[in-house]
């Protein structure tokens, strides 16, 4: 079974704080993704990574950065949290072998972040 | 511009009846489609997928139909159960995109006992 874990289920931070969200997958997947989910807006891609130390911007990267120092771990960083970053954050991973079309992404349980 | 559209934000169905969730896409390069199910306060879970070389894929109570000419896919759940009540997301990808999925905004399904 694919397992994707996220460091916290619920997090409350203050405006201006630096926030780290951690994600770990145990299936040796190449690809990892960070999304945020907001009511009526679906899942929006923040950043993704195809390999260690590689990162690519998604649709809404502003205000976020990421780090992938190890294959199994992908961190999302909010350098200075703002109230409009209150959201559900979802991490996902996928095998990433495009020759096999293994595009299926497996998600973690999510982190509900509230910025006050 | 939305490439994957789920035009019904919500759907209510009686237990035991069929649920049909619809999804339209605009990008003709999409060749792989997936459905995810999401309960509140949990991450989405993969439900079923279909490649563009097929027009139907079935897994138990869940069947996905693909109509390439209409750029339309649908998820059928038969029979619907109260535990199926969740938000369903349609997603699509194209070959060479290295696994990036484009998601619809979701349809909230309520199955009433």
mmCIF file of C-alpha atoms in Angstrom:
data_model
loop_
_atom_site.group_PDB
_atom_site.id
_atom_site.type_symbol
_atom_site.label_atom_id
_atom_site.label_comp_id
_atom_site.label_asym_id
_atom_site.label_seq_id
_atom_site.Cartn_x
_atom_site.Cartn_y
_atom_site.Cartn_z
ATOM 1 C CA UNK A 1 0.000 0.000 0.000
ATOM 2 C CA UNK A 2 1.182 3.451 -0.892
ATOM 3 C CA UNK A 3 1.532 5.625 2.140
ATOM 4 C CA UNK A 4 1.870 9.388 2.100
ATOM 5 C CA UNK A 5 2.061 11.087 5.452
ATOM 6 C CA UNK A 6 1.927 14.746 6.387
ATOM 7 C CA UNK A 7 3.469 16.132 9.538
ATOM 8 C CA UNK A 8 0.347 17.744 10.978
ATOM 9 C CA UNK A 9 -3.398 17.353 10.483
ATOM 10 C CA UNK A 10 -4.208 20.744 11.946
ATOM 11 C CA UNK A 11 -1.997 23.791 12.348
ATOM 12 C CA UNK A 12 -2.657 27.310 13.613
ATOM 13 C CA UNK A 13 -0.107 30.023 12.924
ATOM 14 C CA UNK A 14 0.072 33.792 13.173
ATOM 15 C CA UNK A 15 0.499 36.229 10.319
ATOM 16 C CA UNK A 16 4.163 36.676 9.447
ATOM 17 C CA UNK A 17 5.318 33.350 10.882
ATOM 18 C CA UNK A 18 7.432 30.969 8.840
ATOM 19 C CA UNK A 19 5.565 27.700 8.356
ATOM 20 C CA UNK A 20 6.928 24.305 7.351
ATOM 21 C CA UNK A 21 4.683 21.550 6.077
ATOM 22 C CA UNK A 22 6.351 18.186 5.712
ATOM 23 C CA UNK A 23 5.374 15.288 3.495
ATOM 24 C CA UNK A 24 6.889 11.816 3.380
ATOM 25 C CA UNK A 25 6.117 8.943 1.019
ATOM 26 C CA UNK A 26 7.317 5.383 1.442
ATOM 27 C CA UNK A 27 6.939 4.018 -2.088
ATOM 28 C CA UNK A 28 10.109 5.308 -3.715
ATOM 29 C CA UNK A 29 8.046 7.561 -5.992
ATOM 30 C CA UNK A 30 9.845 9.961 -8.274
ATOM 31 C CA UNK A 31 7.206 12.698 -8.324
ATOM 32 C CA UNK A 32 5.834 14.699 -5.451
ATOM 33 C CA UNK A 33 3.259 17.486 -5.441
ATOM 34 C CA UNK A 34 1.806 20.141 -3.161
ATOM 35 C CA UNK A 35 -1.767 21.355 -3.656
ATOM 36 C CA UNK A 36 -4.128 23.552 -1.757
ATOM 37 C CA UNK A 37 -7.837 22.932 -1.707
ATOM 38 C CA UNK A 38 -10.355 25.706 -1.155
ATOM 39 C CA UNK A 39 -14.158 25.509 -1.386
ATOM 40 C CA UNK A 40 -15.375 26.027 -4.931
ATOM 41 C CA UNK A 41 -11.834 26.151 -6.330
ATOM 42 C CA UNK A 42 -10.916 22.474 -6.378
ATOM 43 C CA UNK A 43 -7.280 21.392 -6.100
ATOM 44 C CA UNK A 44 -4.719 23.930 -7.198
ATOM 45 C CA UNK A 45 -1.109 22.939 -7.772
ATOM 46 C CA UNK A 46 1.461 24.973 -5.843
ATOM 47 C CA UNK A 47 4.760 23.214 -6.629
ATOM 48 C CA UNK A 48 5.932 19.830 -7.797
ATOM 49 C CA UNK A 49 9.166 17.919 -7.987
ATOM 50 C CA UNK A 50 10.347 15.192 -10.362
ATOM 51 C CA UNK A 51 13.531 14.333 -8.554
ATOM 52 C CA UNK A 52 15.670 15.177 -5.584
ATOM 53 C CA UNK A 53 16.636 18.858 -5.563
ATOM 54 C CA UNK A 54 14.355 19.493 -8.546
ATOM 55 C CA UNK A 55 11.325 21.732 -8.273
ATOM 56 C CA UNK A 56 8.859 23.272 -10.656
ATOM 57 C CA UNK A 57 6.251 25.966 -10.105
ATOM 58 C CA UNK A 58 2.645 25.007 -10.365
ATOM 59 C CA UNK A 59 -0.320 27.279 -10.907
ATOM 60 C CA UNK A 60 -0.128 29.284 -7.658
ATOM 61 C CA UNK A 61 3.481 29.362 -6.371
ATOM 62 C CA UNK A 62 3.409 32.911 -5.026
ATOM 63 C CA UNK A 63 4.118 33.082 -1.315
ATOM 64 C CA UNK A 64 5.436 29.507 -1.181
ATOM 65 C CA UNK A 65 8.714 27.686 -1.627
ATOM 66 C CA UNK A 66 9.639 24.009 -1.487
ATOM 67 C CA UNK A 67 12.545 21.764 -0.640
ATOM 68 C CA UNK A 68 13.323 18.233 -1.717
ATOM 69 C CA UNK A 69 16.620 17.098 -0.224
ATOM 70 C CA UNK A 70 15.661 13.426 -0.094
ATOM 71 C CA UNK A 71 13.562 11.406 -2.494
ATOM 72 C CA UNK A 72 10.939 10.495 0.083
ATOM 73 C CA UNK A 73 10.470 13.960 1.576
ATOM 74 C CA UNK A 74 8.962 17.104 0.088
ATOM 75 C CA UNK A 75 8.545 20.206 2.214
ATOM 76 C CA UNK A 76 6.325 23.207 1.599
ATOM 77 C CA UNK A 77 7.441 26.482 3.152
ATOM 78 C CA UNK A 78 5.413 29.591 3.762
ATOM 79 C CA UNK A 79 8.099 32.226 4.274
ATOM 80 C CA UNK A 80 5.724 34.726 5.893
ATOM 81 C CA UNK A 81 2.255 33.332 6.454
ATOM 82 C CA UNK A 82 -0.723 35.460 5.528
ATOM 83 C CA UNK A 83 -4.425 35.029 6.244
ATOM 84 C CA UNK A 84 -5.154 34.249 2.594
ATOM 85 C CA UNK A 85 -3.003 31.151 2.966
ATOM 86 C CA UNK A 86 -5.542 29.616 5.326
ATOM 87 C CA UNK A 87 -6.448 26.434 3.486
ATOM 88 C CA UNK A 88 -6.266 22.651 3.301
ATOM 89 C CA UNK A 89 -2.826 21.613 2.023
ATOM 90 C CA UNK A 90 -2.486 18.279 0.285
ATOM 91 C CA UNK A 91 0.672 16.423 -0.611
ATOM 92 C CA UNK A 92 0.733 13.716 -3.278
ATOM 93 C CA UNK A 93 3.229 11.401 -4.929
ATOM 94 C CA UNK A 94 3.279 9.335 -8.094
ATOM 95 C CA UNK A 95 5.651 6.763 -9.579
ATOM 96 C CA UNK A 96 6.488 9.096 -12.442
ATOM 97 C CA UNK A 97 7.472 6.566 -15.066
ATOM 98 C CA UNK A 98 5.818 8.206 -18.043
ATOM 99 C CA UNK A 99 6.549 5.249 -20.285
ATOM 100 C CA UNK A 100 4.187 3.206 -18.155
ATOM 101 C CA UNK A 101 1.711 6.078 -17.805
ATOM 102 C CA UNK A 102 1.694 5.746 -14.066
ATOM 103 C CA UNK A 103 0.141 9.147 -13.605
ATOM 104 C CA UNK A 104 -1.962 8.121 -10.632
ATOM 105 C CA UNK A 105 -1.207 10.335 -7.690
ATOM 106 C CA UNK A 106 -1.579 9.180 -4.110
ATOM 107 C CA UNK A 107 -2.500 11.745 -1.529
ATOM 108 C CA UNK A 108 -1.699 12.280 2.111
ATOM 109 C CA UNK A 109 -4.416 13.078 4.672
ATOM 110 C CA UNK A 110 -3.986 16.824 4.349
ATOM 111 C CA UNK A 111 -3.026 19.630 6.724
ATOM 112 C CA UNK A 112 -5.683 22.151 7.655
ATOM 113 C CA UNK A 113 -3.714 25.389 8.151
ATOM 114 C CA UNK A 114 -5.293 28.410 9.789
ATOM 115 C CA UNK A 115 -3.400 31.698 9.743
ATOM 116 C CA UNK A 116 -4.655 34.243 12.269
ATOM 117 C CA UNK B 1 -9.359 28.886 -18.583
ATOM 118 C CA UNK B 2 -10.521 25.629 -17.045
ATOM 119 C CA UNK B 3 -9.342 22.599 -18.970
ATOM 120 C CA UNK B 4 -11.354 20.169 -16.831
ATOM 121 C CA UNK B 5 -14.881 21.141 -15.868
ATOM 122 C CA UNK B 6 -17.346 19.597 -13.494
ATOM 123 C CA UNK B 7 -20.416 21.702 -14.064
ATOM 124 C CA UNK B 8 -22.522 20.281 -11.249
ATOM 125 C CA UNK B 9 -21.294 21.431 -7.841
ATOM 126 C CA UNK B 10 -23.632 18.992 -6.127
ATOM 127 C CA UNK B 11 -25.781 15.932 -6.744
ATOM 128 C CA UNK B 12 -28.317 14.196 -4.526
ATOM 129 C CA UNK B 13 -29.337 10.586 -5.093
ATOM 130 C CA UNK B 14 -31.448 8.039 -3.252
ATOM 131 C CA UNK B 15 -29.710 4.984 -1.824
ATOM 132 C CA UNK B 16 -29.786 2.055 -4.233
ATOM 133 C CA UNK B 17 -30.183 4.242 -7.321
ATOM 134 C CA UNK B 18 -27.545 5.161 -9.872
ATOM 135 C CA UNK B 19 -25.282 8.187 -9.377
ATOM 136 C CA UNK B 20 -23.885 9.773 -12.530
ATOM 137 C CA UNK B 21 -21.133 12.341 -12.191
ATOM 138 C CA UNK B 22 -20.052 14.225 -15.282
ATOM 139 C CA UNK B 23 -16.824 15.831 -16.410
ATOM 140 C CA UNK B 24 -15.925 17.747 -19.576
ATOM 141 C CA UNK B 25 -12.493 18.648 -20.851
ATOM 142 C CA UNK B 26 -11.172 20.975 -23.509
ATOM 143 C CA UNK B 27 -7.616 19.781 -24.119
ATOM 144 C CA UNK B 28 -7.586 17.185 -26.891
ATOM 145 C CA UNK B 29 -4.101 16.125 -25.805
ATOM 146 C CA UNK B 30 -5.419 14.603 -22.589
ATOM 147 C CA UNK B 31 -5.119 10.841 -22.822
ATOM 148 C CA UNK B 32 -5.510 9.614 -19.266
ATOM 149 C CA UNK B 33 -8.386 10.346 -16.920
ATOM 150 C CA UNK B 34 -8.948 9.643 -13.253
ATOM 151 C CA UNK B 35 -11.629 9.973 -10.609
ATOM 152 C CA UNK B 36 -10.851 10.710 -6.985
ATOM 153 C CA UNK B 37 -13.132 10.636 -3.971
ATOM 154 C CA UNK B 38 -12.635 12.945 -1.022
ATOM 155 C CA UNK B 39 -14.197 12.902 2.413
ATOM 156 C CA UNK B 40 -14.068 16.052 4.573
ATOM 157 C CA UNK B 41 -10.762 16.549 6.399
ATOM 158 C CA UNK B 42 -9.109 13.722 4.438
ATOM 159 C CA UNK B 43 -6.946 13.556 1.360
ATOM 160 C CA UNK B 44 -8.442 12.433 -1.974
ATOM 161 C CA UNK B 45 -8.324 8.716 -2.653
ATOM 162 C CA UNK B 46 -7.913 7.293 -6.118
ATOM 163 C CA UNK B 47 -11.053 5.596 -7.368
ATOM 164 C CA UNK B 48 -10.771 4.587 -11.001
ATOM 165 C CA UNK B 49 -8.995 5.620 -14.189
ATOM 166 C CA UNK B 50 -9.318 5.213 -17.933
ATOM 167 C CA UNK B 51 -6.928 5.539 -20.821
ATOM 168 C CA UNK B 52 -8.044 7.257 -24.010
ATOM 169 C CA UNK B 53 -7.685 4.005 -25.937
ATOM 170 C CA UNK B 54 -10.714 2.698 -24.056
ATOM 171 C CA UNK B 55 -14.258 3.938 -23.753
ATOM 172 C CA UNK B 56 -15.215 2.112 -20.589
ATOM 173 C CA UNK B 57 -13.566 0.835 -17.441
ATOM 174 C CA UNK B 58 -15.348 -0.970 -14.660
ATOM 175 C CA UNK B 59 -14.383 -1.718 -11.066
ATOM 176 C CA UNK B 60 -17.111 -3.167 -8.904
ATOM 177 C CA UNK B 61 -19.876 -0.612 -8.455
ATOM 178 C CA UNK B 62 -17.886 2.061 -10.293
ATOM 179 C CA UNK B 63 -17.757 2.481 -14.057
ATOM 180 C CA UNK B 64 -16.120 5.289 -15.984
ATOM 181 C CA UNK B 65 -17.220 6.066 -19.537
ATOM 182 C CA UNK B 66 -15.174 8.129 -21.961
ATOM 183 C CA UNK B 67 -16.560 9.845 -25.052
ATOM 184 C CA UNK B 68 -13.550 11.305 -26.823
ATOM 185 C CA UNK B 69 -15.465 12.972 -29.618
ATOM 186 C CA UNK B 70 -17.539 14.874 -27.073
ATOM 187 C CA UNK B 71 -14.582 15.358 -24.714
ATOM 188 C CA UNK B 72 -16.750 14.032 -21.940
ATOM 189 C CA UNK B 73 -16.397 11.423 -19.257
ATOM 190 C CA UNK B 74 -18.746 10.202 -16.601
ATOM 191 C CA UNK B 75 -18.580 8.137 -13.453
ATOM 192 C CA UNK B 76 -21.456 5.784 -12.704
ATOM 193 C CA UNK B 77 -21.994 4.381 -9.240
ATOM 194 C CA UNK B 78 -24.478 1.532 -9.034
ATOM 195 C CA UNK B 79 -26.019 0.976 -6.578
ATOM 196 C CA UNK B 80 -25.295 4.133 -4.627
ATOM 197 C CA UNK B 81 -24.684 3.782 -0.903
ATOM 198 C CA UNK B 82 -24.688 6.390 1.890
ATOM 199 C CA UNK B 83 -20.948 5.815 2.321
ATOM 200 C CA UNK B 84 -20.452 7.107 -1.225
ATOM 201 C CA UNK B 85 -21.384 10.596 -0.021
ATOM 202 C CA UNK B 86 -18.236 12.633 -0.699
ATOM 203 C CA UNK B 87 -16.747 15.128 -3.126
ATOM 204 C CA UNK B 88 -15.675 13.560 -6.415
ATOM 205 C CA UNK B 89 -12.900 15.090 -8.482
ATOM 206 C CA UNK B 90 -12.258 14.383 -12.119
ATOM 207 C CA UNK B 91 -8.638 14.727 -13.295
ATOM 208 C CA UNK B 92 -6.805 14.451 -16.605
ATOM 209 C CA UNK B 93 -3.252 14.287 -17.895
ATOM 210 C CA UNK B 94 -1.478 14.224 -21.213
ATOM 211 C CA UNK B 95 1.404 12.088 -22.354
ATOM 212 C CA UNK B 96 4.753 13.682 -21.656
ATOM 213 C CA UNK B 97 3.404 15.863 -18.889
ATOM 214 C CA UNK B 98 5.421 13.877 -16.378
ATOM 215 C CA UNK B 99 2.420 12.980 -14.326
ATOM 216 C CA UNK B 100 0.856 16.381 -13.804
ATOM 217 C CA UNK B 101 -2.863 16.116 -13.285
ATOM 218 C CA UNK B 102 -5.393 18.817 -14.066
ATOM 219 C CA UNK B 103 -8.327 18.648 -11.654
ATOM 220 C CA UNK B 104 -11.918 19.747 -11.936
ATOM 221 C CA UNK B 105 -13.496 21.676 -9.078
ATOM 222 C CA UNK B 106 -15.398 18.680 -7.779
ATOM 223 C CA UNK B 107 -18.985 17.508 -7.374
ATOM 224 C CA UNK B 108 -20.419 16.880 -3.944
ATOM 225 C CA UNK B 109 -22.481 13.696 -3.959
ATOM 226 C CA UNK B 110 -25.075 13.094 -1.252
ATOM 227 C CA UNK B 111 -26.650 9.662 -1.081
ATOM 228 C CA UNK B 112 -29.795 9.688 1.047
ATOM 229 C CA UNK B 113 -30.916 6.559 2.892
#
